[in-house]
Amino acid sequence: MGLLIKMGNRRFLLFTLLLLFKCCLAWFVVFEDGPSWMTMLTEIPFFWLVFCLIEWFATKRKLLYYTIANLLFTLLYFTVLMYYKYYGIIVTYHAISQADKVAAVGNSTYSLMDPYYLLIFVDIIVLIVIPLSLRKKYKGIQLNLKPISRTALSVMFIISVTLCYFSIWPNRASMNENKQAEEMGILNYEVFTIFADSTEDAEMVEMEDITQPVIDTLKGIKPLPNPQYFGANKGKNVIILQMESFQNFLIGLKVGGKEVTPNMNKLAKENFHYDNFYTMVGQGTTSDAEYVVNTSLYVPKHQPATQDNVKKALPSLPKLMAANGYTTATFHTNEVQFWNRKELYSAIGWEKYYDKSFYGDDDHVAFGASDEVLYAKTLDELKKISKRGKPFYSQIISMSSHHPYNIPESKIRMDLPEELKDTLVGRYIQAQNYADYALGAFIDGLKQSGLWDNSIVLFYGDHQGLPVYSLDSDEQEQMKNLLGHEYGYTDMFKIPLIMHAPGVTYPALIKKTGGQIDILPTVANLTGISIANQIHFGQDLLNQSSNVLPMRHFLPSGSIVTDSEVFVPGIGFEDGTNYPLDILAGSTGATLPKYENALELLNLSDSYVKQLPDKAPAEKE
């Protein structure tokens, strides 16, 4: 009991030191320079604000309330570092609504956790165990703690409020959220985001001011009156394959003298291979990729596209194709409710979807039936649809190579060198090798059935598989050995786009910059469908040579991909960093107009979606 009283009388100092240790751990993981004396200046005042409130308003059980506050702060710091390990940005309250998705991908989340992260919970266990162990022995005895002077509390409260204010106010205009959190302090930043969202002006652009010429001007492109290849594949089927976690560096990669993705390598050699093509997803990852590809709109800033955007009647590729005589269907072995896909599919107008209820759960890999089952059953359906005499548009979503890449032993088809065995990088390679094997059988089936020669077929990755922020020093070194250079943003966000279009494509490596948002206008051009009256933020890759891609969520706001670099802002544009797409060629440097135009494009896209009419009742499930 004496120990508990001593702890209680030093509660202010004790809990300050405990939480300081935890915030330093979070800073060590999240911020490049780690904790410093500024960490104490930005984080401790927030602790003290809460402690002062406890002292003022808790007449009894003060240690209990301190422990509860300690637990809540601990959970926040733990969430910050875990979220950063996958998404590369600081978590805010916006992500709380997606907590159920974290539970659904538990293995993926747990794999990001280093064991020492759990150290931040040790003190909470001790603080709970000690009182419980003493409770029976000293039953009925009150724990009389020394009160803290009201004057001292008032002075400490005022000082803490002042320090918090001067941590937040000078840094409120910073464009880079990570730098903003570093300058403000993590706790101050979390509070700031709540008030900033509730007080900032929306800067809504009126619908009549959102026009295609305005968008094209901001992107720096001029539509051609007679675009090349317009209608070259009119009436052909369209098959789009979205490949789970597939990054471009896999193309041509050999490990232990063996090709990792021989089927994708063959496709890349025989067709158009865009190797400066980028993922553009946000918090919704795979489902966001489906959204961007089928709408040619940017993902929202603070949430997955499948949250609020799917309440709208979205102009889309499935609707466009259906209006021009196509049958449309999408294929995914997961449950349609995951990531609210049922609402997504009705919003963008798929006539039919196939999910877990169709594929079953036999040969389970990741979250559903294996890619082998996906492709075999999908091929049979495509043959049936083709026999109806109408062209079709289908999107196929693979899933077996999902993080953390724990495919069954029976699916492993590639031996690894000793240094890659039982590593994240090694598992990623084996999972993608298996996914490539399953894809090869599907391609063979398309060719044997005659569908290949009568279809436009596009292959692209949905999002990064190996986030830079998730890799430890050993894994970074493994990637450097595989690639021959440091693994960075340009490798991480780069996914392949391989395009097969009968009579149009031929073996070619294309260096034009593009993103998932460009697929809709490219397909529309090939099939001869006008999108002059449909707002789109992508561009036809076959007829434009320059591009600018605003990035969201996995990089700070204001980040863009241009023709020569990935640009990440600092506090503003002036102190931003350019990462060359081609290490040897270097970077020409992003320009201020491109940066400002990219921000305006995002605002236009957000404003456009917000003002679209809601889905008609018939579209709602």
PDB file of N, CA and C in Angstrom, residues 173-177 179-180 556-557 567-577 595:
ATOM      1  N   ALA A 173      -1.082  26.256 -41.404  1.00  0.00           N
ATOM      2  CA  ALA A 173      -1.178  26.371 -42.862  1.00  0.00           C
ATOM      3  C   ALA A 173      -0.274  25.388 -43.601  1.00  0.00           C
ATOM      4  N   SER A 174       0.449  24.577 -42.882  1.00  0.00           N
ATOM      5  CA  SER A 174       1.358  23.629 -43.537  1.00  0.00           C
ATOM      6  C   SER A 174       0.582  22.672 -44.434  1.00  0.00           C
ATOM      7  N   MET A 175       1.082  22.456 -45.642  1.00  0.00           N
ATOM      8  CA  MET A 175       0.409  21.572 -46.588  1.00  0.00           C
ATOM      9  C   MET A 175       0.657  20.105 -46.252  1.00  0.00           C
ATOM     10  N   ASN A 176       1.849  19.786 -45.798  1.00  0.00           N
ATOM     11  CA  ASN A 176       2.241  18.399 -45.518  1.00  0.00           C
ATOM     12  C   ASN A 176       1.759  17.995 -44.129  1.00  0.00           C
ATOM     13  N   GLU A 177       0.777  17.076 -44.081  1.00  0.00           N
ATOM     14  CA  GLU A 177       0.190  16.695 -42.797  1.00  0.00           C
ATOM     15  C   GLU A 177       1.209  16.067 -41.847  1.00  0.00           C
ATOM     16  N   LYS A 179       4.458  16.760 -41.651  1.00  0.00           N
ATOM     17  CA  LYS A 179       5.257  17.838 -41.082  1.00  0.00           C
ATOM     18  C   LYS A 179       4.428  18.662 -40.095  1.00  0.00           C
ATOM     19  N   GLN A 180       3.153  18.796 -40.429  1.00  0.00           N
ATOM     20  CA  GLN A 180       2.256  19.525 -39.545  1.00  0.00           C
ATOM     21  C   GLN A 180       2.184  18.844 -38.175  1.00  0.00           C
ATOM     22  N   PRO A 556       1.493  13.061 -48.440  1.00  0.00           N
ATOM     23  CA  PRO A 556       0.859  14.280 -47.926  1.00  0.00           C
ATOM     24  C   PRO A 556       0.103  15.032 -49.024  1.00  0.00           C
ATOM     25  N   SER A 557      -0.871  15.831 -48.616  1.00  0.00           N
ATOM     26  CA  SER A 557      -1.626  16.662 -49.561  1.00  0.00           C
ATOM     27  C   SER A 557      -0.674  17.541 -50.363  1.00  0.00           C
ATOM     28  N   PHE A 567       6.623  14.596 -56.640  1.00  0.00           N
ATOM     29  CA  PHE A 567       6.889  15.775 -55.820  1.00  0.00           C
ATOM     30  C   PHE A 567       6.102  15.674 -54.515  1.00  0.00           C
ATOM     31  N   VAL A 568       6.789  15.861 -53.395  1.00  0.00           N
ATOM     32  CA  VAL A 568       6.163  15.840 -52.074  1.00  0.00           C
ATOM     33  C   VAL A 568       6.417  17.195 -51.419  1.00  0.00           C
ATOM     34  N   PRO A 569       5.368  17.958 -51.077  1.00  0.00           N
ATOM     35  CA  PRO A 569       5.566  19.289 -50.499  1.00  0.00           C
ATOM     36  C   PRO A 569       6.108  19.223 -49.080  1.00  0.00           C
ATOM     37  N   GLY A 570       6.674  20.310 -48.645  1.00  0.00           N
ATOM     38  CA  GLY A 570       7.054  20.456 -47.250  1.00  0.00           C
ATOM     39  C   GLY A 570       5.957  21.247 -46.566  1.00  0.00           C
ATOM     40  N   ILE A 571       6.344  22.318 -45.869  1.00  0.00           N
ATOM     41  CA  ILE A 571       5.332  23.200 -45.300  1.00  0.00           C
ATOM     42  C   ILE A 571       4.507  23.813 -46.427  1.00  0.00           C
ATOM     43  N   GLY A 572       5.160  24.025 -47.550  1.00  0.00           N
ATOM     44  CA  GLY A 572       4.499  24.512 -48.753  1.00  0.00           C
ATOM     45  C   GLY A 572       5.199  23.951 -49.972  1.00  0.00           C
ATOM     46  N   PHE A 573       5.043  24.627 -51.111  1.00  0.00           N
ATOM     47  CA  PHE A 573       5.684  24.160 -52.336  1.00  0.00           C
ATOM     48  C   PHE A 573       7.195  24.376 -52.288  1.00  0.00           C
ATOM     49  N   GLU A 574       7.614  25.529 -51.767  1.00  0.00           N
ATOM     50  CA  GLU A 574       9.019  25.941 -51.871  1.00  0.00           C
ATOM     51  C   GLU A 574       9.983  24.962 -51.210  1.00  0.00           C
ATOM     52  N   ASP A 575       9.584  24.347 -50.106  1.00  0.00           N
ATOM     53  CA  ASP A 575      10.501  23.432 -49.420  1.00  0.00           C
ATOM     54  C   ASP A 575      10.143  21.964 -49.687  1.00  0.00           C
ATOM     55  N   GLY A 576       9.471  21.726 -50.810  1.00  0.00           N
ATOM     56  CA  GLY A 576       9.119  20.366 -51.194  1.00  0.00           C
ATOM     57  C   GLY A 576      10.312  19.601 -51.749  1.00  0.00           C
ATOM     58  N   THR A 577      10.123  18.297 -51.966  1.00  0.00           N
ATOM     59  CA  THR A 577      11.190  17.417 -52.446  1.00  0.00           C
ATOM     60  C   THR A 577      10.770  16.727 -53.725  1.00  0.00           C
ATOM     61  N   TYR A 595       1.717  22.287 -59.405  1.00  0.00           N
ATOM     62  CA  TYR A 595       1.332  22.017 -58.025  1.00  0.00           C
ATOM     63  C   TYR A 595      -0.027  22.648 -57.709  1.00  0.00           C
TER      64      TYR A 595
END
